[in-house]
Every structure is written in C-alpha cells, then in structure tokens.
mmCIF file of C-alpha atoms in Angstrom:
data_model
loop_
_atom_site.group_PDB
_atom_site.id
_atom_site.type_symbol
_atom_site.label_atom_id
_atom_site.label_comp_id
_atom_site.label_asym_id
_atom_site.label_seq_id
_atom_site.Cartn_x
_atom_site.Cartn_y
_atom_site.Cartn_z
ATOM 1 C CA UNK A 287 0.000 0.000 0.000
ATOM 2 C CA UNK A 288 1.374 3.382 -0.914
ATOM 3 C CA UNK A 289 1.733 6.279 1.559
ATOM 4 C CA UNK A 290 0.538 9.332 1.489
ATOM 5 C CA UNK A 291 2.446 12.484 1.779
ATOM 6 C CA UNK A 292 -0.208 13.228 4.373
ATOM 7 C CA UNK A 293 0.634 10.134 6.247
ATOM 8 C CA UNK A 294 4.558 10.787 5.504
ATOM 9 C CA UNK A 295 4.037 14.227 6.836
ATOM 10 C CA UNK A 296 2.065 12.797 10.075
ATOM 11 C CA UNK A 297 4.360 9.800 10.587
ATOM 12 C CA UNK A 298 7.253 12.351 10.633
ATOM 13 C CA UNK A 299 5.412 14.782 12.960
ATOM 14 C CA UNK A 300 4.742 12.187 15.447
ATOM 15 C CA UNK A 301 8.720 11.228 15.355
ATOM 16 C CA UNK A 302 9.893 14.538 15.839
ATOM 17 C CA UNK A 303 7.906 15.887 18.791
ATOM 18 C CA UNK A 304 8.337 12.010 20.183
ATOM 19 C CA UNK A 305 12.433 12.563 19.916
ATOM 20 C CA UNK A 306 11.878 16.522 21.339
ATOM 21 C CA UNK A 307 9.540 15.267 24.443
ATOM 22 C CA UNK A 308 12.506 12.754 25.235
ATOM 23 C CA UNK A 309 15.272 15.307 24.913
ATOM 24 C CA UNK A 310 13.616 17.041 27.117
ATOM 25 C CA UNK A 311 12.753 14.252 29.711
ATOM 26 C CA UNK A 312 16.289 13.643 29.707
ATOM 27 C CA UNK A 313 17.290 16.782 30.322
ATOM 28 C CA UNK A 314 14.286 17.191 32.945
ATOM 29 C CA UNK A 315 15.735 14.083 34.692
ATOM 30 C CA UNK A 316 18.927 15.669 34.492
ATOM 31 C CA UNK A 317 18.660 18.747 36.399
ATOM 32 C CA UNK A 318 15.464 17.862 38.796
ATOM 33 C CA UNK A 319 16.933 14.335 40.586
ATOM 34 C CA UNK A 320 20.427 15.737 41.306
ATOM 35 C CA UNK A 321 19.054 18.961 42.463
ATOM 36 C CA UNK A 322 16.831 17.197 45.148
ATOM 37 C CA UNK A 323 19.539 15.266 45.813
ATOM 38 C CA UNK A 324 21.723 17.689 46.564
ATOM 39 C CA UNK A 325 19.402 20.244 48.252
ATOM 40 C CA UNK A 326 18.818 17.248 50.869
ATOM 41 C CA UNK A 327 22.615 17.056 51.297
ATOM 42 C CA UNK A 328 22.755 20.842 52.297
ATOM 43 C CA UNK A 329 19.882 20.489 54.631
ATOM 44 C CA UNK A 330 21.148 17.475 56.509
ATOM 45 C CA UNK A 331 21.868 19.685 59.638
ATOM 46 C CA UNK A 332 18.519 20.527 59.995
ATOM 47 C CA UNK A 333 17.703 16.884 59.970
ATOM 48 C CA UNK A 334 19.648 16.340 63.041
ATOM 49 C CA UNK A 335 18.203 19.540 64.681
ATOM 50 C CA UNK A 336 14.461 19.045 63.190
ATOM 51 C CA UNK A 337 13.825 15.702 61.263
ATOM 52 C CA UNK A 338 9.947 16.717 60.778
ATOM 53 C CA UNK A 339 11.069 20.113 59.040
ATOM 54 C CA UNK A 340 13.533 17.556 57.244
ATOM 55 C CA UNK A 341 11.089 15.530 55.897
ATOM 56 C CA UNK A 342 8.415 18.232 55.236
ATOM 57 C CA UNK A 343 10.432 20.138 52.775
ATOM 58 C CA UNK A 344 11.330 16.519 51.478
ATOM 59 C CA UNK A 345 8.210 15.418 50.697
ATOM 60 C CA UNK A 346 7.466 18.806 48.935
ATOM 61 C CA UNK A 347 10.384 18.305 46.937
ATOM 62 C CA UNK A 348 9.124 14.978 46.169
ATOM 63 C CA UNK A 349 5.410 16.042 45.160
ATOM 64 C CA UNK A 350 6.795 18.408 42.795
ATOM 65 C CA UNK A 351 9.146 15.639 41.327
ATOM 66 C CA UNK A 352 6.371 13.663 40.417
ATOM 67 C CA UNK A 353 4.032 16.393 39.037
ATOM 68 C CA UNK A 354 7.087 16.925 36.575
ATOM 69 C CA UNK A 355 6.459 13.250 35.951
ATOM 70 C CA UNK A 356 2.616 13.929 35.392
ATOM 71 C CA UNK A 357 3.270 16.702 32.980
ATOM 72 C CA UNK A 358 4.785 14.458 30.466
ATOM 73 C CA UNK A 359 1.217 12.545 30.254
ATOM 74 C CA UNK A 360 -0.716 15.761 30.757
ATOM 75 C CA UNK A 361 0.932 17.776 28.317
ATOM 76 C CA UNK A 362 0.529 14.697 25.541
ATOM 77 C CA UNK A 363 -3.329 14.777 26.014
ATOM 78 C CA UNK A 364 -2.828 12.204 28.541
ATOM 79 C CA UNK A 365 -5.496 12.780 31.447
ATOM 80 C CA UNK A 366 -7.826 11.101 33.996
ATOM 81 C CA UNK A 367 -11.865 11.072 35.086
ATOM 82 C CA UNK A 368 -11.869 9.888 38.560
ATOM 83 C CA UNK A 369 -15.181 8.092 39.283
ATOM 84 C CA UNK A 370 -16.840 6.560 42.923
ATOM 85 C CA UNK A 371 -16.149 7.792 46.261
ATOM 86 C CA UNK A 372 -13.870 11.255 46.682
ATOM 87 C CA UNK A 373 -10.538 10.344 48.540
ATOM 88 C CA UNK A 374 -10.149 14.198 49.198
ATOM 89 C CA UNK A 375 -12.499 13.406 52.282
ATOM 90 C CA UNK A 376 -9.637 11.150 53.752
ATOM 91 C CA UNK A 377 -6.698 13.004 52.557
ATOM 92 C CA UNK A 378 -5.477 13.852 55.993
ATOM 93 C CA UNK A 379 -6.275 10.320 57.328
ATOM 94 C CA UNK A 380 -3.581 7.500 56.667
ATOM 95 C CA UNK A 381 -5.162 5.091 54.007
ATOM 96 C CA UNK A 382 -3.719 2.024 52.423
ATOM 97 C CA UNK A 383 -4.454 2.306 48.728
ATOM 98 C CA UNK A 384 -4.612 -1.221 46.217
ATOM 99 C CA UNK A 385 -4.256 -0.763 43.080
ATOM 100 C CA UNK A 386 -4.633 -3.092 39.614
ATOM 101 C CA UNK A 387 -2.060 -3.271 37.931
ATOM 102 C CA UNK A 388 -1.925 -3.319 33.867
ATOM 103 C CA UNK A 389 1.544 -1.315 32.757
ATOM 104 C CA UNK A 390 3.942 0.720 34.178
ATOM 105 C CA UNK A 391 1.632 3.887 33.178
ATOM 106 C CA UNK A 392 -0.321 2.727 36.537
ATOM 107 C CA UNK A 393 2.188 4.397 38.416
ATOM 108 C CA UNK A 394 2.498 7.759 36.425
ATOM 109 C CA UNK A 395 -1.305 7.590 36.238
ATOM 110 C CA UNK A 396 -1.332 7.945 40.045
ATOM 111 C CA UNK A 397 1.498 9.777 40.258
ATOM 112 C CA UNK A 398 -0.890 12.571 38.397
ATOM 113 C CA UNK A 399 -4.297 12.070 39.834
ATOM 114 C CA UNK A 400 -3.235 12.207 43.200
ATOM 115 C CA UNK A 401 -1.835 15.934 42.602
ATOM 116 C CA UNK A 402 -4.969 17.146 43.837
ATOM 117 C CA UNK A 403 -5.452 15.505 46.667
ATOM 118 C CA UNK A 404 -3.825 17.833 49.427
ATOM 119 C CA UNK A 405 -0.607 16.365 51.209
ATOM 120 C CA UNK A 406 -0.986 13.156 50.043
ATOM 121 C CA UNK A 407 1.539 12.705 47.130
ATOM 122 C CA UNK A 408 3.958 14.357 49.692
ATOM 123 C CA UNK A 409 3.462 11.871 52.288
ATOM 124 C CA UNK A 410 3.331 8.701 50.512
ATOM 125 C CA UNK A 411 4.997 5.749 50.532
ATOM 126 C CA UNK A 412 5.246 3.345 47.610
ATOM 127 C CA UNK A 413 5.298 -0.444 47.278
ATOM 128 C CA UNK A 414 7.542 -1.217 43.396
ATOM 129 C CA UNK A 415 9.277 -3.914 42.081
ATOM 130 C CA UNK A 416 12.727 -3.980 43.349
ATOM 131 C CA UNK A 417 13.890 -3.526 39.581
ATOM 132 C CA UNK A 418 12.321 0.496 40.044
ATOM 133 C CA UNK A 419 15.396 0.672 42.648
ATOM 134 C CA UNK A 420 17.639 0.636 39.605
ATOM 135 C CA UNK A 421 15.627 3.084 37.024
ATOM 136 C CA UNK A 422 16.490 6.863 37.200
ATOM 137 C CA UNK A 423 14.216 7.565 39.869
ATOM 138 C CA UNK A 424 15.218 4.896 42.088
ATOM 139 C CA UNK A 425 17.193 7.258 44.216
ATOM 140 C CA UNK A 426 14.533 9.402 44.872
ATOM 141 C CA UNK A 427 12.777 6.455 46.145
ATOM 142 C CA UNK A 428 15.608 5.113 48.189
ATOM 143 C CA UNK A 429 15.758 8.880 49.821
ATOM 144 C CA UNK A 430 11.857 9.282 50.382
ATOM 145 C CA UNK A 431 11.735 5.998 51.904
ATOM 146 C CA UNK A 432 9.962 3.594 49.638
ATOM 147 C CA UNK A 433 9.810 -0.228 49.621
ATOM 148 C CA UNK A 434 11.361 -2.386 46.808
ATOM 149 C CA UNK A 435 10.093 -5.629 46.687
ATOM 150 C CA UNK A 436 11.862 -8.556 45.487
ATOM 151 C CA UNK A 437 8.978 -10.470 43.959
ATOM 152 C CA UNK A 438 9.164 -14.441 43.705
ATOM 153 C CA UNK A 439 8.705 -17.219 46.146
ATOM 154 C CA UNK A 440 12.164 -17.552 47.400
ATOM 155 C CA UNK A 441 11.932 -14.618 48.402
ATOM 156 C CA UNK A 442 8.310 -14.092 49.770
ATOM 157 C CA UNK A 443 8.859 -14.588 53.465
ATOM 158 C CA UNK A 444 11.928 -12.541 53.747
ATOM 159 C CA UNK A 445 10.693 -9.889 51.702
ATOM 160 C CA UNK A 446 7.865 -9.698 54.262
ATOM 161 C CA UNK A 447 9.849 -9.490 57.376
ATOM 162 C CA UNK A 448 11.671 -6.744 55.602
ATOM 163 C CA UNK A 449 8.923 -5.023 54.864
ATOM 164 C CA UNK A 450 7.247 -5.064 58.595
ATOM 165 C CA UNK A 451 10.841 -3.776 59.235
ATOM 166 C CA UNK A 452 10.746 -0.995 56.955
ATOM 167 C CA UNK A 453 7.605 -0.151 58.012
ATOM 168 C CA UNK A 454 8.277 0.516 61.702
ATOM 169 C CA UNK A 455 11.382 2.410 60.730
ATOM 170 C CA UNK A 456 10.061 5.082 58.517
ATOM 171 C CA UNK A 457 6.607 5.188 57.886
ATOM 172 C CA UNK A 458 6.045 7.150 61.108
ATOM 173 C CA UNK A 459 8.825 8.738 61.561
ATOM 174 C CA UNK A 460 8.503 10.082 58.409
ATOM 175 C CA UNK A 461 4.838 11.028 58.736
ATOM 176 C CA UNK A 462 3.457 8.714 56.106
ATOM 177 C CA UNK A 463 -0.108 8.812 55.310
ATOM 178 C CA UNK A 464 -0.783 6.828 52.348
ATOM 179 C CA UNK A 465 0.879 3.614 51.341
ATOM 180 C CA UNK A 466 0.132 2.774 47.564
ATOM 181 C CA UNK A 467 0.656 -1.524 46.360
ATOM 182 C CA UNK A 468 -0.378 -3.293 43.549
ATOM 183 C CA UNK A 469 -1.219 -6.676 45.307
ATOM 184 C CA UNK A 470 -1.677 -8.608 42.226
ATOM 185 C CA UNK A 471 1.893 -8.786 42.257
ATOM 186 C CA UNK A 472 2.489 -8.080 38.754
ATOM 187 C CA UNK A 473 1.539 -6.783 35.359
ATOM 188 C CA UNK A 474 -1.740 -8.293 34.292
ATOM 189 C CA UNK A 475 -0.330 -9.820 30.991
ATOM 190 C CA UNK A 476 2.504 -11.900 32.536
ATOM 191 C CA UNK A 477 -0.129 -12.907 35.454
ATOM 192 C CA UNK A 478 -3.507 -13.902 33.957
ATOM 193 C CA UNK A 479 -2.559 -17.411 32.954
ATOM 194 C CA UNK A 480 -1.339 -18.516 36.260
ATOM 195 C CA UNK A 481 -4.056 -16.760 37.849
ATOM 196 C CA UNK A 482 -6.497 -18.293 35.979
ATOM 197 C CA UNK A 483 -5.127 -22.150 36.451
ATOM 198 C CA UNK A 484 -4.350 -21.099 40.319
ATOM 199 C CA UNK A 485 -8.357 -20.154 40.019
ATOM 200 C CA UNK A 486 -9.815 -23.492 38.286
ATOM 201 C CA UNK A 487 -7.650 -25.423 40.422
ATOM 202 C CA UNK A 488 -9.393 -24.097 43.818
ATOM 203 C CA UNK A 489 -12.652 -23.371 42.672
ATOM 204 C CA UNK A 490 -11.863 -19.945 42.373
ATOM 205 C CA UNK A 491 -13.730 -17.520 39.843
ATOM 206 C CA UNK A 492 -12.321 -17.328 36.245
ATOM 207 C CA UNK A 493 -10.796 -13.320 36.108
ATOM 208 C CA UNK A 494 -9.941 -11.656 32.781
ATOM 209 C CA UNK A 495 -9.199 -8.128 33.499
ATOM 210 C CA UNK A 496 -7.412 -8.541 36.631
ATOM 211 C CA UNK A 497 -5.902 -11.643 38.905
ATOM 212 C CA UNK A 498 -5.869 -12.903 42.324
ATOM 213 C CA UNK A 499 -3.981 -10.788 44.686
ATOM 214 C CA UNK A 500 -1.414 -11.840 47.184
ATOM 215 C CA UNK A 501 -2.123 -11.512 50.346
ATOM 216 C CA UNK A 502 1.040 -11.394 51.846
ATOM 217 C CA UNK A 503 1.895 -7.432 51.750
ATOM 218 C CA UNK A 504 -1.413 -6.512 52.740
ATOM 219 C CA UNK A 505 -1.778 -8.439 55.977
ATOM 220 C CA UNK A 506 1.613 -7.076 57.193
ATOM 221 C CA UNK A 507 0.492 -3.343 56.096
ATOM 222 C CA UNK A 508 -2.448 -4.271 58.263
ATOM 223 C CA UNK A 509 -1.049 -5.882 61.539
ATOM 224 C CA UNK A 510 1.935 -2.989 61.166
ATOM 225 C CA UNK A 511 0.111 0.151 60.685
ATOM 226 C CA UNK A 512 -3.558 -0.587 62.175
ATOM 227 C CA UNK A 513 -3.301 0.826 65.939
ATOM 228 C CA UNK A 514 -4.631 -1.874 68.231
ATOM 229 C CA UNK A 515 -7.936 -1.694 69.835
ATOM 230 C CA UNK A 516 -9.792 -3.212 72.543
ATOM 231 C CA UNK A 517 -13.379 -2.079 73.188
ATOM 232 C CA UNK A 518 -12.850 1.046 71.023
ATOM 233 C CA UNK A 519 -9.628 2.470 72.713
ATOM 234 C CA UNK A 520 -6.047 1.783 72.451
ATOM 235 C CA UNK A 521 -4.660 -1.294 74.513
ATOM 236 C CA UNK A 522 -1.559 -0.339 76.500
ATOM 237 C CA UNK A 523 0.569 2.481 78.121
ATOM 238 C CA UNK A 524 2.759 2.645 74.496
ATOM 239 C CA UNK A 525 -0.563 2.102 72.213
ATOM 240 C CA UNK A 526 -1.651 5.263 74.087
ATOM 241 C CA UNK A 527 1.306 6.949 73.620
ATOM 242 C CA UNK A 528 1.232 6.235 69.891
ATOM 243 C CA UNK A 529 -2.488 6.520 69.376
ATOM 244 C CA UNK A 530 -1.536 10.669 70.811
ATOM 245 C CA UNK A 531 0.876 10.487 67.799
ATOM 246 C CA UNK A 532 -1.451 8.697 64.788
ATOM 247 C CA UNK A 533 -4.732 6.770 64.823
ATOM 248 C CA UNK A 534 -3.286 4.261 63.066
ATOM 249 C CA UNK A 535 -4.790 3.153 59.459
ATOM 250 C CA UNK A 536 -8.313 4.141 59.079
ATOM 251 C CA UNK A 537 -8.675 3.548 55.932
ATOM 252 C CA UNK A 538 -8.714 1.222 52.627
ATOM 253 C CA UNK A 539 -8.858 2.679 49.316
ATOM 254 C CA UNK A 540 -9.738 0.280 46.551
ATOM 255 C CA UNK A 541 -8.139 1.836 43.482
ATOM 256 C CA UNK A 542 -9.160 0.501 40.207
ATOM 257 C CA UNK A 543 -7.517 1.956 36.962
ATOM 258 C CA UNK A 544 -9.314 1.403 33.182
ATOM 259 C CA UNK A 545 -8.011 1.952 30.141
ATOM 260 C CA UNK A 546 -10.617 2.630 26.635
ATOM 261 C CA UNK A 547 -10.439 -0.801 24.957
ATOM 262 C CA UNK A 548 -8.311 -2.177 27.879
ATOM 263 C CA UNK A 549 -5.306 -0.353 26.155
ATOM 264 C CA UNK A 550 -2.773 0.811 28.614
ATOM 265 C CA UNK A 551 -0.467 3.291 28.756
ATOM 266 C CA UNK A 552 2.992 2.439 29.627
ATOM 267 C CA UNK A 553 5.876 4.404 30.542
ATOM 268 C CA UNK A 554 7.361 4.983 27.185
ATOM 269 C CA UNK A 555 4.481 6.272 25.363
ATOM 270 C CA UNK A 556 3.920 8.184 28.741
ATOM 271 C CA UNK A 557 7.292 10.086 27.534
ATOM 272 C CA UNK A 558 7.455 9.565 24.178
ATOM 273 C CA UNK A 559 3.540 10.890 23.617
ATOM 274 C CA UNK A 560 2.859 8.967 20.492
ATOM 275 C CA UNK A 561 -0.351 7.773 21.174
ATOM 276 C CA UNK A 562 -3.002 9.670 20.455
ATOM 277 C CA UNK A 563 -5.155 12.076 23.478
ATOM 278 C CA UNK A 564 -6.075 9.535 25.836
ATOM 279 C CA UNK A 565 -8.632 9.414 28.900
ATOM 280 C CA UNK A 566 -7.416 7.143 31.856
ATOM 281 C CA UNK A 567 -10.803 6.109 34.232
ATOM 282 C CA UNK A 568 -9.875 5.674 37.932
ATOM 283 C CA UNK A 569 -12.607 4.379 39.879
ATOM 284 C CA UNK A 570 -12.391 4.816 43.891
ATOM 285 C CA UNK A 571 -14.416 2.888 47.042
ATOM 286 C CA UNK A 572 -13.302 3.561 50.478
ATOM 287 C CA UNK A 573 -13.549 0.920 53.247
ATOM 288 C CA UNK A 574 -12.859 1.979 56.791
ATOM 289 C CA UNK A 575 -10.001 -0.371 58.627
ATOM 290 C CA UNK A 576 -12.594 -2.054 60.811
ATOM 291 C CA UNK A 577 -14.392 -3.610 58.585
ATOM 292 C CA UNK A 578 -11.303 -4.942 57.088
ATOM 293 C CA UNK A 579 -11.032 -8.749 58.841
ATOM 294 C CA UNK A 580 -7.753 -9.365 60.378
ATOM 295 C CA UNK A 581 -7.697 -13.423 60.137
ATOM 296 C CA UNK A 582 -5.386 -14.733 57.437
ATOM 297 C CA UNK A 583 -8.376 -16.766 55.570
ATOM 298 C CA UNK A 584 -11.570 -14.250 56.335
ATOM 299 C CA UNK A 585 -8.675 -11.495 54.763
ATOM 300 C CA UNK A 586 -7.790 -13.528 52.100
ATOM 301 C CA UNK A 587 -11.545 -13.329 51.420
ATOM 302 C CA UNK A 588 -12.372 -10.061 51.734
ATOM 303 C CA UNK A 589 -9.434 -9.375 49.320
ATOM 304 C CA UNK A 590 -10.335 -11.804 46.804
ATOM 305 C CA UNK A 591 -13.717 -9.880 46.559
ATOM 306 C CA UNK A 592 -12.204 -6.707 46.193
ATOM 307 C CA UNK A 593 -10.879 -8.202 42.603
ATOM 308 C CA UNK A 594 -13.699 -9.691 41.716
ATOM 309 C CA UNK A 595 -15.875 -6.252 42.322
ATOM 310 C CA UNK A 596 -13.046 -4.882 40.355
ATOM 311 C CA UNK A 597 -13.421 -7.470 37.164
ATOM 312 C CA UNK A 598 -17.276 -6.733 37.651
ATOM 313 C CA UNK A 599 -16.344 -2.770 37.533
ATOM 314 C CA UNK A 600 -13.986 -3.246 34.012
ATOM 315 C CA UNK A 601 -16.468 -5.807 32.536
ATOM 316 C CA UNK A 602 -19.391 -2.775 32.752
ATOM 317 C CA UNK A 603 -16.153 -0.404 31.735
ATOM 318 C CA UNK A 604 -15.440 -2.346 28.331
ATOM 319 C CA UNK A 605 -19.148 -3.040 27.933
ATOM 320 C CA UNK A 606 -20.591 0.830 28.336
ATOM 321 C CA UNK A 607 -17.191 3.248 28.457
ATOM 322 C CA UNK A 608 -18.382 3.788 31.761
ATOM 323 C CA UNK A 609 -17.807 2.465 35.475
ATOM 324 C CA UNK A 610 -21.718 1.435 37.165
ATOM 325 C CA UNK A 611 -23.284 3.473 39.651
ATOM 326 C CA UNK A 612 -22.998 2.676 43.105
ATOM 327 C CA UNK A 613 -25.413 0.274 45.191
ATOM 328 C CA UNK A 614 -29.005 2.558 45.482
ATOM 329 C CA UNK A 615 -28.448 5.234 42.787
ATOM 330 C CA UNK A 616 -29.304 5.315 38.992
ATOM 331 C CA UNK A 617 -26.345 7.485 37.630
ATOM 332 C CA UNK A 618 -22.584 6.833 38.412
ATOM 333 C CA UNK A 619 -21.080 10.651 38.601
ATOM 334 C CA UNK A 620 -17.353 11.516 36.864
ATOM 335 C CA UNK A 621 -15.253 13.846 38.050
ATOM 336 C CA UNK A 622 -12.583 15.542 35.595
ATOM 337 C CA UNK A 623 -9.455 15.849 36.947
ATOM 338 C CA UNK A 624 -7.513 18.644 36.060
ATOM 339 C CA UNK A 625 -3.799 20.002 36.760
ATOM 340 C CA UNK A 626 -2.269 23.829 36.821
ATOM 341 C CA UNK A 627 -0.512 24.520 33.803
ATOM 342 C CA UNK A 628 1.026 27.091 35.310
ATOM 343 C CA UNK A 629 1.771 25.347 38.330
ATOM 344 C CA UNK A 630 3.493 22.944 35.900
ATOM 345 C CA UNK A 631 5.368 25.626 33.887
ATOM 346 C CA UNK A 632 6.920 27.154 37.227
ATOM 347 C CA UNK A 633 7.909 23.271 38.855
ATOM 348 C CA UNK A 634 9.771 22.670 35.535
ATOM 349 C CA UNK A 635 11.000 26.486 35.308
ATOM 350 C CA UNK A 636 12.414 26.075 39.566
ATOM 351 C CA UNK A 637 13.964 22.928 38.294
ATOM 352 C CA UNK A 638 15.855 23.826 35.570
ATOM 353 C CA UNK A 639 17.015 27.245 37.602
ATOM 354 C CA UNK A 640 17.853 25.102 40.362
ATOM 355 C CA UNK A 641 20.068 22.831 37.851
ATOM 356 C CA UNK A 642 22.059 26.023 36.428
ATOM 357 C CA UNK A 643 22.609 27.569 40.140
ATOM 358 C CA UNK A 644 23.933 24.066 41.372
ATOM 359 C CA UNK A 645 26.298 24.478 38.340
ATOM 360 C CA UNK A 646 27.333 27.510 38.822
ATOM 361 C CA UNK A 647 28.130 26.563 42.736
ATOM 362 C CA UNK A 648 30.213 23.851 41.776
ATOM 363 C CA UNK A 649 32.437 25.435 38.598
ATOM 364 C CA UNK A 650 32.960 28.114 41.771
ATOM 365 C CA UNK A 651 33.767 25.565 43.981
ATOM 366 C CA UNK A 652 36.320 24.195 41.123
ATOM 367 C CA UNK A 653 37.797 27.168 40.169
ATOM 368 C CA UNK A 654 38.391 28.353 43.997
ATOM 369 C CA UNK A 655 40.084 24.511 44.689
ATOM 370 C CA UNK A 656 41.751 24.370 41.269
#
C-alpha cells in the first residue's frame, strides 16, 4: 500500500515531537533528581536539629518531582476522570491504597491524579518492584523511603519481614499517610494465565481483566500500621502513647484503573507521547479499617472480593465506556481531573534554575580549589 504524503508528513510529525519530548525528559531528569539530591545534602543539619522540618520540605520536593512526571502525560493529552467515592475526604487520614495493575503507566497515572489531593503525594509511601530501585528515579525512592520488593517465592517470606521492618522504621517517623501496592503482584499480561489455572484449580472464579492478589503485603500493612484496639480504645501504656501520635490506618482505598479498549499506557508512550489524546478512568471505594477482617483466611476473602468487584467494575467499563453506579443510585457521577498549567510551567521552570545555580556553585567551587 502506498503512503501518502499526508501520512509521511504525520508519521514524521509524530517522530519529531516524540524525539523533542525525550530530549527534554532527559534533560528534565537531568537537572530535577540531582538537584533534590543535593538540596537534601545541604539540609542534613537541619535533619539532626528538626527531622519533621527535614522531611516536610522533602516530601514537597518529592510532590513536585512527580508532578514533573505527570506533565509528560498531561501535556501529551494524557489525562484522567476519577469516578466513585472522593478520597479528598480522607486526605489527611492515613489510608492504604490497592491498586490493579496493567503497565507501568499505573504508576504515572497515580502519580498525576493524586496531585490534587492535598498532602498526600507528599506523604506517601510506595510499594515497586525492586527492579524500580535501579531506574532513574530509584534514588529518589531510596531517599523518600519507599519499599522495593523482590517479587518471587524464594523470596516471599523474607521480603515480608523486611517489609514489617521498613515499616516501623520510617513510615512514622517520616509522617506517612498513604501507602500505595499493587497486590496482584504483577503486570496483568505476565499474570492472567497462572491466575487463571491457580483459580480453576481451587474453585476460584475465572478473572480476565485482573488476577488474584497476594495476600502477603497486605496483611503485614495491616497488623503494622492498624493501631490496636480493645473495646474502642487503644490497649496499653505505648498504644496510648502512639495513638496521641497517629490513629493508626483508618482507611482502605480500593483503586481501580481502566483503560478505553483495555489499552494501557505504559511508561514509554507516557514520555514519548505517540499515542493519540487519551482518557485514563480511575474508579475509587473507600472501606474503613474495621471492617477490614484481620484473620489470614476471612482477609484472604475479603481481598479476593475486592478483585472480583473490580473485574465486575472493568467488565461494565469495556461493555458501556463507563464504570456502574454505586449500590441505590441510577447514575454513576465523573469527576474531571484537572492540573495547573502554570503550576506545571513554574515546577519545571524552579527545576531547571535550580540545575544552572547548582552548576554555577560547583564550577565556583572548582575554580576556587583548582
């Protein structure tokens, strides 16, 4: 079939602002990670003297880090209508958010519809793959205090005890709020066909659009971060000391992402911007903590209905373009999430002007040593 100069003209358009938007992610990358690297390294004294000031300006550091993130998407066209129950209400409150998990545009999808959402981008932490550790952003991960997880069975049980570790270490002391996992343990591609045969072979349901969690992160998240209770109040002189400091997990947030046609994004065309204008659909339902079981099987339960409601919620997606109303109404309601483009502008502008002064610092530095 013969092309078209039209075509020829498009297909080279498309190639050129794809090779432009990576130039510039590169050189994004290049001045924004080492300048919150180093503007930690200057304020380590007032770590020692005032680790919550620390960590504060941290975690605004990091928020803006991954807004630059979400401009790539947003700028391409690339934007989200959040649907079910607003998570603004529990912004403030510490939540434990699972997610599906289809590509690694899951993560920049959240990393831009949680923008909006008050302080929680800025007190976060994130459940990856261990591979993330060893991507471009890894060290800002390492720094904010995120957990790498070494997926596999091997592995499992220490990974676990790690994790309960981590999770005593930092999440408080770091003033967490949110902690974000994708307990299906994997994209849904490599997963399906294991989930499906682990399904038939228990007499589980048959799942297309998503798989069987693992229950293994989520019961430690639980046991670590849910403040003990007995009759309604804290049990213990330490419980009540901590309960002065956090009330624990009140929250679940079951997060399920949908792509038009069950297309998803991933990271490259997130940066690249080749595909054309695309709406991401995030759906939302908030369970408080104590309706959550705490028994291994009766949680295993609960969390295998979770997926199921969400292979329901994509089936109706795929079928209608839209998620289903909730339980007692007639019309679901969307909301369109939008983002600053100002705001973006002057987070990009601050980054590159904070790359040219740390420059200019260090040919100083060199020409004053040298």
């Amino acid at each position: 079939m013969a092309v078209t100069l039209e075509q020829a003209r498009r297909v080279g358009y498309t190639c050129l602002k794809a090779l432009l938007r990576f130039a510039f992610m590169v050189a994004n990358n290049l001045v924004a990670i080492p300048s919150y690297v180093l503007y930690l390294i200057m304020l380590q004294p007032l770590r020692m003297l005032d680790s919550k000031s620390f960590w504060y300006i941290e975690g605004v550091l990091f928020k803006w880090l991954l807004a630059m993130v979400a401009s790539w998407g947003w700028w391409a066209g690339y934007t989200v209508v959040e649907w079910g129950d607003d998570v603004k209400a529990v912004s403030e409150d510490e939540a434990m958010v699972l997610v599906n998990h289809q590509a690694t545009g899951d993560v920049c999808t959240l990393m831009m519809c949680l923008q909006d959402k008050g302080t929680v981008v800025r007190q976060m932490m994130w459940l990856m793959d261990h591979i993330f550790k060893y991507t471009n952003f890894g060290i800002v991960s390492l720094i904010h205090g995120d957990f790498f997880i070494r997926q596999g069975r091997t592995h499992r049980d220490q990974q676990l005890v790690l994790l309960k570790d981590h999770l005593e270490k930092y999440y408080r002391s770091r003033n967490r709020k949110w902690i974000v996992l994708f307990p299906e343990g994997g994209f849904l591609r490599k997963r399906r066909e294991t989930s499906q045969a682990f399904a038939k072979k228990n007499n589980l349901p048959f799942l297309k659009h998503v798989t069987l969690p693992r229950l293994g992160a989520t019961q430690v998240i639980l046991k670590t971060l849910v403040a003990p209770q007995e009759n309604g109040t804290p049990t213990g002189g330490d419980a009540v000391i901590k309960e002065r400091k956090s009330k624990g997990l009140q929250w679940v947030i079951d997060t399920t992402i949908a792509y038009p046609k069950g297309d998803p994004i991933d990271i490259q065309t997130w940066i690249l911007g080749y595909r054309q204008p695309t709406v991401t659909h995030v759906h939302y339902r908030i369970f408080p903590v104590k309706d959550v079981p705490a028994e291994p099987e009766a949680l295993t339960d609960w969390l295998y209905q979770r997926f199921i409601e969400k292979e329901d919620l994509l089936t109706h997606f795929y079928e209608t373009g839209a998620f289903p109303p909730p339980k007692g109404q007639t019309k679901a309601i969307s909301r369109e999430m939008t983002l600053s483009n100002l705001w973006l502008v002057g987070i990009q502008s601050l980054a590159f002007l904070s790359g040219g002064m740390w420059y200019c610092i260090f040919q100083y530095l060199y020409h004053c040593l040298f």
